[in-house]
Coordinates of C-alpha atoms and ligand atoms in Angstrom, one line a residue:
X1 CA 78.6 -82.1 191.7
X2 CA 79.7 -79.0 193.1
X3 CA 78.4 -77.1 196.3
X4 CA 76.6 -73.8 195.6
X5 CA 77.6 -71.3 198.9
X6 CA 76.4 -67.8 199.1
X7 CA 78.4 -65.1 200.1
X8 CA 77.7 -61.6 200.1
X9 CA 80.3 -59.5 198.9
X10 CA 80.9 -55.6 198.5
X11 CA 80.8 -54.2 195.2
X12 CA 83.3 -51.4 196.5
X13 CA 86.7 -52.9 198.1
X14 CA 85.8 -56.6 198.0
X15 CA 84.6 -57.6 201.6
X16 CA 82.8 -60.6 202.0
X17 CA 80.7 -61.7 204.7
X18 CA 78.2 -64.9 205.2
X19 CA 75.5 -63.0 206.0
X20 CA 74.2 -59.6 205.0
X21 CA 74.8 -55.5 206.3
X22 CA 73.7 -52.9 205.7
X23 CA 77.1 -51.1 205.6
X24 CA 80.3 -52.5 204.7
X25 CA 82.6 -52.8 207.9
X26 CA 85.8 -52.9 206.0
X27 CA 84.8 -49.7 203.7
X28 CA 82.1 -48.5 205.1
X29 CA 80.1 -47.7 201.8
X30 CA 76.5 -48.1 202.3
X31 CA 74.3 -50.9 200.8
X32 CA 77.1 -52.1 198.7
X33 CA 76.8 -56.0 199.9
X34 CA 75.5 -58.2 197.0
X35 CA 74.4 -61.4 196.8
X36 CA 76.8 -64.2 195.0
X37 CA 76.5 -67.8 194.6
X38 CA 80.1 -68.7 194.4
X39 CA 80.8 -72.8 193.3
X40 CA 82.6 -74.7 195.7
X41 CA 84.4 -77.4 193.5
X42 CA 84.7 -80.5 195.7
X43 CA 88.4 -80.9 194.8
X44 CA 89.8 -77.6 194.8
X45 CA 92.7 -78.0 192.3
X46 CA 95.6 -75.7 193.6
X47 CA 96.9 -72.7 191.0
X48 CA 99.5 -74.0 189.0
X49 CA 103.1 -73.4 190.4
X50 CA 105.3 -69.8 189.6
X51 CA 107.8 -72.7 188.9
X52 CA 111.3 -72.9 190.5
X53 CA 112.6 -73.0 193.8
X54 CA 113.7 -70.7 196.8
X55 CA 116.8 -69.7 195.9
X56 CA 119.4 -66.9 197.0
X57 CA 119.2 -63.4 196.1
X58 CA 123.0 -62.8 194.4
X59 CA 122.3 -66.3 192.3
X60 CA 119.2 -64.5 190.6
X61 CA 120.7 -63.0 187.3
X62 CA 118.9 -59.7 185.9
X63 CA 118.8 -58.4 182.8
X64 CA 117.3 -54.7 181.8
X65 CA 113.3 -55.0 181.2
X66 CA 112.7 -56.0 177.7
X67 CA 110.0 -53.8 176.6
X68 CA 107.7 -53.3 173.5
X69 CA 107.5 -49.8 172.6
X70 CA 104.4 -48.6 171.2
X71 CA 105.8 -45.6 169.2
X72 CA 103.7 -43.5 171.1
X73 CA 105.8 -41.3 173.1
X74 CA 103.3 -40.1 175.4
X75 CA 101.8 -43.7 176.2
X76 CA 105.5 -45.2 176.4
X77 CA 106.6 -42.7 179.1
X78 CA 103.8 -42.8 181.2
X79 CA 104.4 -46.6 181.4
X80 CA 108.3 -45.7 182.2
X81 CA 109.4 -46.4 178.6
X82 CA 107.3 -49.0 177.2
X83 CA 105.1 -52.4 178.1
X84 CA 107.4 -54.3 180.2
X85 CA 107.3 -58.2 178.8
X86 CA 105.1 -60.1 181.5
X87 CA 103.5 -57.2 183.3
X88 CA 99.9 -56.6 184.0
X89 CA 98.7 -53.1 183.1
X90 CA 95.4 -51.9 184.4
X91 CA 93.8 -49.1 182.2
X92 CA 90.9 -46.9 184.2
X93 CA 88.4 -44.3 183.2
X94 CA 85.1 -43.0 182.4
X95 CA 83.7 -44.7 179.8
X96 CA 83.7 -42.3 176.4
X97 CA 87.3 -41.0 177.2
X98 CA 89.1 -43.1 175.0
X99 CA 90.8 -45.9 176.6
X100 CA 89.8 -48.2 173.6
X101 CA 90.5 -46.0 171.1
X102 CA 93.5 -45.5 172.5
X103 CA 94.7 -49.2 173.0
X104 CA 93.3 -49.5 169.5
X105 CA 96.2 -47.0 168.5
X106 CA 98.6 -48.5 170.4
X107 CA 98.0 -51.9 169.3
X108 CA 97.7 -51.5 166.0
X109 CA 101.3 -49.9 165.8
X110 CA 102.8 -53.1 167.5
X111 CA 101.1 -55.3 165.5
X112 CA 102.5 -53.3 162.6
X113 CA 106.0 -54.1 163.6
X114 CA 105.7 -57.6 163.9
X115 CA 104.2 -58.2 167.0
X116 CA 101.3 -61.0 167.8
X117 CA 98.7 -58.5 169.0
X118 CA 94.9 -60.7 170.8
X119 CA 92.6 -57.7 171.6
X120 CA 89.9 -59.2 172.8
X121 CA 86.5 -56.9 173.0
X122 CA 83.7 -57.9 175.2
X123 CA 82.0 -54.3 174.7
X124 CA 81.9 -54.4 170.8
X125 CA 81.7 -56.9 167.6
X126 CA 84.3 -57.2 165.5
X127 CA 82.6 -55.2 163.0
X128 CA 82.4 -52.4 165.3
X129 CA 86.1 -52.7 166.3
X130 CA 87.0 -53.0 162.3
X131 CA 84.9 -49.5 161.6
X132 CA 87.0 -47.9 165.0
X133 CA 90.0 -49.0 163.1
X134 CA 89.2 -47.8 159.8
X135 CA 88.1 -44.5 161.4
X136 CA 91.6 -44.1 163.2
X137 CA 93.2 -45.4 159.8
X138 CA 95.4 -48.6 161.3
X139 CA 95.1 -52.4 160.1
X140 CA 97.4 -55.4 160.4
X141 CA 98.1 -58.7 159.9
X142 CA 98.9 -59.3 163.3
X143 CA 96.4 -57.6 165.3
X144 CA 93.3 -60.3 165.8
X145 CA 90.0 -59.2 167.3
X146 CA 88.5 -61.6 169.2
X147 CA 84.5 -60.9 170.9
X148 CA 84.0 -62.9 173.7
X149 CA 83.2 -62.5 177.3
X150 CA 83.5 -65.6 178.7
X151 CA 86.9 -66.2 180.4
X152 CA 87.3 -69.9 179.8
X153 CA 87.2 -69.7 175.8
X154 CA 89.3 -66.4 176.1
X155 CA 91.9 -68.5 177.9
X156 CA 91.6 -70.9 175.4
X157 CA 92.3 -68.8 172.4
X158 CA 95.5 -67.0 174.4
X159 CA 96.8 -70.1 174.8
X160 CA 96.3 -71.4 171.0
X161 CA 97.1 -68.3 169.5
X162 CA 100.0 -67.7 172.0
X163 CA 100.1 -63.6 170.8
X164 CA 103.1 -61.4 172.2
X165 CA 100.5 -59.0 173.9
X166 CA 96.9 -59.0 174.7
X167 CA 94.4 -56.6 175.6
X168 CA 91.3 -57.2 177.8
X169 CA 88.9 -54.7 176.8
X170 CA 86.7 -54.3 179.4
X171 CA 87.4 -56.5 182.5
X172 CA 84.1 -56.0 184.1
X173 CA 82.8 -57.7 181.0
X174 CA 84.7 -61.2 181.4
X175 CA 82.8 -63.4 183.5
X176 CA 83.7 -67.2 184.5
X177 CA 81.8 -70.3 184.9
X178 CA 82.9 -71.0 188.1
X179 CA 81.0 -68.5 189.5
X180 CA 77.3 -67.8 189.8
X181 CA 77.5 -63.6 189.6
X182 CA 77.1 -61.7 186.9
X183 CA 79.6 -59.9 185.3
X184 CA 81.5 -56.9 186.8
X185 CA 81.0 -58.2 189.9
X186 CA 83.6 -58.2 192.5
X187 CA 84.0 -61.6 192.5
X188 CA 83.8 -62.1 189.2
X189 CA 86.4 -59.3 188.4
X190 CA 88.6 -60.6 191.2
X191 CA 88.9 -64.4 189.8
X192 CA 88.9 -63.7 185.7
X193 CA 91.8 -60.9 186.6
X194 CA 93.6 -63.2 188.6
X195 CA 93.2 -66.1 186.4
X196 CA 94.1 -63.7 183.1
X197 CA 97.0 -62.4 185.0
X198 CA 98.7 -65.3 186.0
X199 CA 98.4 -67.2 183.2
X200 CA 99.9 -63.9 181.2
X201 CA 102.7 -64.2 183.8
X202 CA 103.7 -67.8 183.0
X203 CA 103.3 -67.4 179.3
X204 CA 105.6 -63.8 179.9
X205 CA 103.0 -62.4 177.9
X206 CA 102.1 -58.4 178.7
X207 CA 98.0 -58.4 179.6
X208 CA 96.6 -55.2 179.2
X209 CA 93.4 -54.9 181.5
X210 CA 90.6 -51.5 180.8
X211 CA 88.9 -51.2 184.0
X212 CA 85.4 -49.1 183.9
X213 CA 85.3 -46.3 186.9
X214 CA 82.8 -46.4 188.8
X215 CA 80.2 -42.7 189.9
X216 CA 82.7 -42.2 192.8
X217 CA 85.7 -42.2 190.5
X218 CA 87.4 -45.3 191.5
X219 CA 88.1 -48.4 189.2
X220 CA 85.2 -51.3 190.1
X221 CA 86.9 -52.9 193.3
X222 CA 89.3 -50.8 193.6
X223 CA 91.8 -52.3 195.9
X224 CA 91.0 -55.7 194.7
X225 CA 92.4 -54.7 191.1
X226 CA 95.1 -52.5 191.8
X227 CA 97.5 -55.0 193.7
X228 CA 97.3 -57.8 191.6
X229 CA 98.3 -55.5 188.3
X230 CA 101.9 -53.9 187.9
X231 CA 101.2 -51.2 186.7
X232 CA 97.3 -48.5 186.8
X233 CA 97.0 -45.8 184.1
X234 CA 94.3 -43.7 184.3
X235 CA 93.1 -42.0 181.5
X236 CA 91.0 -38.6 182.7
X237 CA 89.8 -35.5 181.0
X238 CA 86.9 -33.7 180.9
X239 CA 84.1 -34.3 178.2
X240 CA 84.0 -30.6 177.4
X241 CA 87.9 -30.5 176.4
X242 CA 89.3 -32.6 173.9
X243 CA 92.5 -33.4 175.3
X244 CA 92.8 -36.3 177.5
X245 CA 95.7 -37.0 180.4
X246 CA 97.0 -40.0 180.9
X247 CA 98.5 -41.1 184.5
X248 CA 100.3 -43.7 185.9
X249 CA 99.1 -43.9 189.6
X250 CA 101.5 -46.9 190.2
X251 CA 104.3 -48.8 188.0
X252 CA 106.6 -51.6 189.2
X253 CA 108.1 -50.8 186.8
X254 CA 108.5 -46.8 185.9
X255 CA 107.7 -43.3 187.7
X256 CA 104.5 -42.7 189.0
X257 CA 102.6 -39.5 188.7
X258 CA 104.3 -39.6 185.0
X259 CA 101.4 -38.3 182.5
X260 CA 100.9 -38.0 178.9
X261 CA 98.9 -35.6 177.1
X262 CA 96.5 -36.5 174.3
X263 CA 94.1 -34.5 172.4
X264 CA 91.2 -36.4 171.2
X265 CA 90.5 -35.9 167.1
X266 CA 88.1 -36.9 164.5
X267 CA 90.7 -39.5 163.6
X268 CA 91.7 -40.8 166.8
X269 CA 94.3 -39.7 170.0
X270 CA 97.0 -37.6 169.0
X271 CA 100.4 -37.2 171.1
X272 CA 100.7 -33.3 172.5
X273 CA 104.2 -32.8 172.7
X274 CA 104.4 -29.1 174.3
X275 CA 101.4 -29.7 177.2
X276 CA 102.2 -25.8 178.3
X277 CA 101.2 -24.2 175.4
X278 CA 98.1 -26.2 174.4
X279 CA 97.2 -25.6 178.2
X280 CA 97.8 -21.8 177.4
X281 CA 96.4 -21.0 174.0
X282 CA 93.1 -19.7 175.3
X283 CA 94.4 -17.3 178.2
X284 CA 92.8 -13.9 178.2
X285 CA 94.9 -10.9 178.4
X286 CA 95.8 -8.8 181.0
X287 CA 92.5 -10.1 183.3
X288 CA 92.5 -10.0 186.7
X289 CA 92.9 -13.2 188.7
X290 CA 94.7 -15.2 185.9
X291 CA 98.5 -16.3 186.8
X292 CA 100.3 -18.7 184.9
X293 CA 101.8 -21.4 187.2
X294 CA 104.6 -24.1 186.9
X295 CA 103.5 -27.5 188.0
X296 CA 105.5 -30.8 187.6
X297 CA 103.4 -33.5 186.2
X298 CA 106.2 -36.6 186.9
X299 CA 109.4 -35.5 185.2
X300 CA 108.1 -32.9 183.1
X301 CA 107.1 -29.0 184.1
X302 CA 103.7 -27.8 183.0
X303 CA 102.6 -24.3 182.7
X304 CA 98.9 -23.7 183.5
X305 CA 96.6 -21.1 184.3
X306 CA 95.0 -20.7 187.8
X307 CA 91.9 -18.0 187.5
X308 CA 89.7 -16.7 190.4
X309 CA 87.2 -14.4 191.3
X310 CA 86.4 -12.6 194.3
X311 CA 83.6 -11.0 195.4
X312 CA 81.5 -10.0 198.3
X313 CA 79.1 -12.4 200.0
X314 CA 75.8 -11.1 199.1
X315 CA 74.0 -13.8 201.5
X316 CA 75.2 -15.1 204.6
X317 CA 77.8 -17.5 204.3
X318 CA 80.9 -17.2 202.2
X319 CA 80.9 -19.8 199.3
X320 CA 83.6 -21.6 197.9
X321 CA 83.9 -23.0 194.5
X322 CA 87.4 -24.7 193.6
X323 CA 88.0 -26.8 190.6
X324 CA 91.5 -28.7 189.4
X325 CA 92.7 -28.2 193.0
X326 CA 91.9 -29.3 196.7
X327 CA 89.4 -27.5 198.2
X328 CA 91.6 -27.5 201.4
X329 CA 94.5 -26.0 200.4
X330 CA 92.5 -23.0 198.8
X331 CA 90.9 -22.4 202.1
X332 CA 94.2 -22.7 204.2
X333 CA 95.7 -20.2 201.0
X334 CA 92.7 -17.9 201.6
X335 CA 93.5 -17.7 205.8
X336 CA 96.9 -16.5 204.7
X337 CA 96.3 -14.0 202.3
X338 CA 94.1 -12.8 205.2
X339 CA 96.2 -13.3 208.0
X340 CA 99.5 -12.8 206.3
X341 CA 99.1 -10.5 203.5
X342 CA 96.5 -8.1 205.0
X343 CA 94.0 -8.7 202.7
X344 CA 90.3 -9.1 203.8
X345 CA 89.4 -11.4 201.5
X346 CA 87.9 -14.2 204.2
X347 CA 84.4 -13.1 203.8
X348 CA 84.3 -13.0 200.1
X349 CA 82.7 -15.6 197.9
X350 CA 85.7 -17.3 196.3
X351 CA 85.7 -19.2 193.1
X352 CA 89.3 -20.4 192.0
X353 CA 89.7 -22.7 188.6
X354 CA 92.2 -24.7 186.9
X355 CA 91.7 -23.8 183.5
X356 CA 91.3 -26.9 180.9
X357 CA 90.4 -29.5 183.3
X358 CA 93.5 -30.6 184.4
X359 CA 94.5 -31.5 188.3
X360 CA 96.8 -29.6 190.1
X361 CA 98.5 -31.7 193.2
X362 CA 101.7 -30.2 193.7
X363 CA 102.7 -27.7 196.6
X364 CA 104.5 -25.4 194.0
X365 CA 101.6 -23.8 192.4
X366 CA 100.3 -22.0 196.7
X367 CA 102.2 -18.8 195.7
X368 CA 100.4 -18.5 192.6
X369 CA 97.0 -19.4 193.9
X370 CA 97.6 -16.4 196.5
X371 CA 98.8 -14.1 193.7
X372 CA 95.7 -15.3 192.1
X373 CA 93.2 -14.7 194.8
X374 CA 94.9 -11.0 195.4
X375 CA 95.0 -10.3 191.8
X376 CA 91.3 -10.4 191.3
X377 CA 90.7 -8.9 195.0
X378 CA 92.6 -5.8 194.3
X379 CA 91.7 -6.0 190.1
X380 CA 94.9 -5.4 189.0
X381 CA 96.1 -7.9 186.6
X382 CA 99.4 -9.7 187.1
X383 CA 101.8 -8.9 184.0
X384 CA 101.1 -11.1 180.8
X385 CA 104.4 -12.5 180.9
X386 CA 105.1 -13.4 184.4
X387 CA 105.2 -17.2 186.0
X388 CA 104.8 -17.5 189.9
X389 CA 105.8 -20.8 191.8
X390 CA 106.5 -21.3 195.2
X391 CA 105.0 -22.9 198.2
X392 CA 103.4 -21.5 201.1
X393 CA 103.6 -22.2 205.0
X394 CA 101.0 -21.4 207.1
X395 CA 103.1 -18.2 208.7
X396 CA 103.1 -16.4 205.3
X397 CA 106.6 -17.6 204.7
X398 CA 107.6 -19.0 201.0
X399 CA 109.3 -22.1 201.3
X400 CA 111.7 -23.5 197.9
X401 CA 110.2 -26.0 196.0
X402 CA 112.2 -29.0 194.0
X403 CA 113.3 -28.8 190.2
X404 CA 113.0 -24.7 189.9
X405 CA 115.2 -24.7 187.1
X406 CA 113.7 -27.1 184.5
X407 CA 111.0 -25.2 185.6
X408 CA 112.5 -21.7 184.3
X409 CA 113.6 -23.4 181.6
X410 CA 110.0 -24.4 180.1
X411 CA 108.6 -20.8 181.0
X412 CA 111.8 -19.0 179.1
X413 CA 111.0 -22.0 176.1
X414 CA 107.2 -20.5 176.0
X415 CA 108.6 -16.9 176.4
X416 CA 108.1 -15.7 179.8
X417 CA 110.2 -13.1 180.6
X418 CA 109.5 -12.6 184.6
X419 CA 109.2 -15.5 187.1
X420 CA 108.5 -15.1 190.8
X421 CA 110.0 -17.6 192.6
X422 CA 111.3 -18.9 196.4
X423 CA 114.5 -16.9 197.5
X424 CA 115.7 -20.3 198.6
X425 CA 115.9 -21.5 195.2
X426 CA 117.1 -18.5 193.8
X427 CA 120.3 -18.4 195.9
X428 CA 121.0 -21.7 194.6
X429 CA 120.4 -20.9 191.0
X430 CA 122.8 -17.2 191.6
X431 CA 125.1 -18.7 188.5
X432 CA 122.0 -19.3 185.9
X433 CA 121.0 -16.1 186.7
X434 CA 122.9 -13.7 184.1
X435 CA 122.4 -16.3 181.4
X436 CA 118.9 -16.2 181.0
X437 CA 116.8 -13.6 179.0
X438 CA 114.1 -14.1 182.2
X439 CA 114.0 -12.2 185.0
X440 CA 113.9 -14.2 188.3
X441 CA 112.4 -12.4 191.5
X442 CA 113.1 -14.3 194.9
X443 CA 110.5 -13.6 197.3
X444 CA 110.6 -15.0 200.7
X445 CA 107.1 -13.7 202.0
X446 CA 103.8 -13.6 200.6
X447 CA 103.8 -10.1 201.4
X448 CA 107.2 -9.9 199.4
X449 CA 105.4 -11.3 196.6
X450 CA 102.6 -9.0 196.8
X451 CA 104.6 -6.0 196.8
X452 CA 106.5 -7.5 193.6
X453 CA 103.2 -8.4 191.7
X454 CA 101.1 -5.0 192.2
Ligands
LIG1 P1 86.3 -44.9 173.4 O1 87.7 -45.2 173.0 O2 85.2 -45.8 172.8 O3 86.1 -44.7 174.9 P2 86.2 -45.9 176.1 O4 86.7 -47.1 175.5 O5 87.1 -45.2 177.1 O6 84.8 -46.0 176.6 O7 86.1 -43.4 172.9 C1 84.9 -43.0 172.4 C2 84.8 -41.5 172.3 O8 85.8 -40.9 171.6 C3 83.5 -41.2 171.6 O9 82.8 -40.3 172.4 C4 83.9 -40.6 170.3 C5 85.3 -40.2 170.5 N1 86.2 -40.4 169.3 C6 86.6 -39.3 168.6 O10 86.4 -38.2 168.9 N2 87.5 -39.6 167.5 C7 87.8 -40.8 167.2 O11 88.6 -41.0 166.2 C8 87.3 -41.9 167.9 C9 87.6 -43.3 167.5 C10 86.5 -41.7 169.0
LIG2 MG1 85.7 -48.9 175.3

C-alpha cells in the first residue's frame, strides 16, 4: 500500500518544505504554503528512458524543424513559423481573453488539412465546445473533443488515438491519482505537465498546454511551468478593447518578443495584418500631448500613440499615473525634461498612456514620451503627421536606436510625412534620404528636439 507523506508546497514558484511558514523563503510570497498529501509508491518505477545513448555531437544528423502550420499568420509567426513537431507550447492568460477560442481556431484549420487533432477540454462539455465551434463556423473530421480531467484516462486516449497534435485545455484542470491535492495545485500542475509532456516528446507529438494567470499576472507556478515547455505565448489584452496580442515570451524554437495581433469578433479571432493603423484609427487631431511613436514588437515596427497630461499639483504631492509603460522610465523622462530641457514640469501631476492597451518595452519610444510630456506642458500640439523615436540618456543626449529604417518605412507606408529621429541613425541612413517622400530630422539633444517640435 502506498505511504501518504505531507508536504507543504507554495502555490507561487513551487517550494516545498516539511513543515509549514508563513512566508515562502524561496519566493517570498506570503501565505502561499499549502498542504499536500503526495503518495509515496513503495517501488518508485523510474520515467521511462529518452532512448539512445551518449553519443558525439558531429554524429547527430539535423534536419530543418518540421512544422504544422496553422494558416494563421499571426499565430504561426509568433511561434517562429509554425508548431514545431514534438515541442511543448504553454499558452497563458486571463481567463475570457480567448486562448480557447483561439486554439479552437487554430485547431480546427489543422484538422481540416488532414491532421489528427485530440483537444481535450477539462473546462467545458463537448456540447459546449461543439456550440463554440459552430459559433466560429469550423468542424472536422479529424478534430476529436475529448472532456476529461483526469490525467491517467487522458493518457490513455493520446496513446490509443495516437493524434498528430493535442491540446490541453486548461492544465490547472488535469489532476492525477497519484497525488492527494486538488487540481491546479502546484504539485498537481507540476506532475500531469511533466507526465503529458514527456510522453508528447516520445510519441513526437506537439502538446499544446493553456495555463490560467494567476491575480498577479503570472501563469500558476510560474517557474515550475515555464522550463519544462519549449515554447510560452501569452495572450493579453484588455477587456475593454477587442483586439488581443499574442507574445512569445520564450521559444526554443523561434524569436521571442515576436507578437501577433488579433481582434476579437462575434465570430471568433481575426488576424490584423496592419497592427499600426488599427492602433491609430481613433487618434484625435491636432491635441496636445498625443505623439505617434515607432516601437518594434519582435521583427515588426508598430506605430502607437503615447498621450499625456500635465497639470499643476493642486494638493501636496505630485501624482503619477502611467499606463502601457514602466513607471520608472516616465519618472527618469520627466527629471530630464526638467533638468535637460528647461522645463518645470517636476511638480506637475503627470498622467502618460499607451493608447489601446498595448505594452510599450522598448527604449526607442523615450524621445517621444518627452515630446509627449512637453507637448501637453506647453499645449501646443505636435504636427498630425509627424513620428518621433529615439532614446534618451540621462544627460539629455539622444542616443540611435536599432532597425530605424524599417521603422521609416512603416510610418511613410501609413503616410507620415515628418519623422524625428537620432542624428546617429540619420548619418547612417544619408543615402535613403532623397528617396523618400518623408522628411527625416536628426536630433541629437532633447533640447534639439524641442526646438524642432514647437
Ligand atoms: P475564451 O476563448 O473562452 O477565453 P479563455 O479560454 O481564454 O478563457 O473566450 C471567451 C470570450 O471571448 C468571451 O468573453 C466571449 C468572447 N468571444 C467573442 O467575442 N466572440 C466569439 O466568437 C467567441 C467564441 C468568444
Ligand atoms: Mg477557455
Amino acid at each position: 500500500m502506498a505511504k501518504a507523506r505531507t508536504v507543504y508546497t507554495c502555490q507561487s514558484c513551487g517550494y516545498q518544505s516539511p513543515k509549514w511558514m508563513g512566508r515562502c523563503p524561496d519566493c517570498n510570497q506570503w501565505g502561499s504554503l499549502v498542504e499536500e498529501k503526495m503518495f509515496v509508491k513503495k517501488e518508485a518505477s523510474p520515467y521511462p528512458s529518452q532512448g539512445g545513448l551518449p553519443q558525439p555531437i558531429t554524429s547527430l544528423e539535423t534536419k530543418e524543424e518540421d512544422r504544422f502550420k496553422t494558416g494563421i499568420r499571426e499565430l504561426d509567426r509568433v511561434l517562429g513559423g509554425g508548431i514545431v513537431k514534438g515541442s511543448a507550447i504553454l499558452i497563458g492568460g486571463d481567463p475570457g481573453i480567448g486562448k480557447s477560442t483561439l486554439l479552437l481556431q487554430a485547431m480546427a484549420r489543422l484538422a481540416n488539412s488532414g491532421i489528427k487533432v485530440l483537444y481535450v477540454s477539462g473546462e467545458e462539455s463537448p456540447k459546449q465546445t461543439k456550440i463554440r465551434s459552430e459559433r466560429l463556423g469550423v468542424t472536422s473530421e479529424n478534430l476529436y473533443i475529448y472532456a476529461e480531467n483526469m490525467l491517467e484516462r487522458i493518457s490513455d486516449s493520446i496513446k490509443q488515438l495516437k493524434p498528430d497534435v493535442a491540446v490541453i485545455d486548461s492544465i490547472q484542470t488535469v489532476y492525477t491519482q497519484a497525488l492527494e491535492s486538488s487540481p491546479g495545485s502546484v504539485s498537481q500542475v507540476r506532475e500531469t505537465s511533466f507526465q503529458l509532456i514527456f510522453n508528447a516528446k516520445a510519441m513526437d507529438m506537439p502538446i499544446l498546454l493553456v495555463g490560467h494567470v494567476t491575480k498577479d499576472g503570472s501563469i500558476a507556478g510560474p517557474r515550475v511551468l515555464e522550463h519544462m515547455v519549449d515554447t510560452v505565448l501569452y495572450f493579453e489584452g484588455d477587456r475593454g478593447h477587442s483586439f488581443r496580442i499574442l507574445r512569445a515570451v520564450k521559444n526554443r524554437y523561434g524569436s521571442v518578443m515576436e507578437i501577433g495581433v488579433f481582434e476579437m469578433r462575434d465570430k471568433g479571432l481575426e488576424e490584423v495584418t496592419n497592427p499600426s493603423a488599427l492602433f491609430l484609427a481613433e487618434r484625435p487631431q491636432n491635441a496636445s500631448g498625443s505623439v505617434v511613436v515607432s516601437s518594434l514588437e519582435g521583427t515588426r515596427p508598430i506605430l502607437v500613440e503615447i498621450q499625456s497630461l500635465v497639470c499643476p499639483t493642486v494638493f501636496g504631492i505630485p501624482k503619477r499615473t502611467v499606463l502601457g509603460i514602466d513607471y520608472n522610465r516616465v519618472s527618469l523622462l520627466v527629471a530630464v525634461l526638467e533638468k535637460k530641457g528647461g522645463l518645470n514640469i517636476v511638480n506637475h501631476d503627470i498622467f502618460v498612456k499607451v493608447t489601446g492597451g498595448i505594452r510599450l518595452e522598448e527604449p526607442a519610444i523615450d524621445l517621444g514620451v518627452i515630446a509627449s510630456l512637453a507637448s501637453n506642458f506647453l499645449d501646443k500640439p505636435i504636427l498630425q503627421k509627424t513620428v518621433v523615436f529615439g532614446e534618451v540618456g540621462l544627460a539629455g543626449e539622444v542616443r540611435g536606436i536599432s532597425q530605424a529604417e524599417s521603422r521609416i518605412n512603416e510610418a511613410e507606408k501609413l503616410g507620415f510625412d515628418r519623422c524625428i529621429l537620432p542624428k546617429d541613425n540619420l548619418s547612417k541612413l544619408s543615402g535613403l534620404k532623397n528617396k523618400k517622400s518623408l522628411n527625416m530630422v536628426g536630433v541629437s539633444s532633447v533640447r534639439e528636439a524641442m526646438d524642432v517640435l514647437f
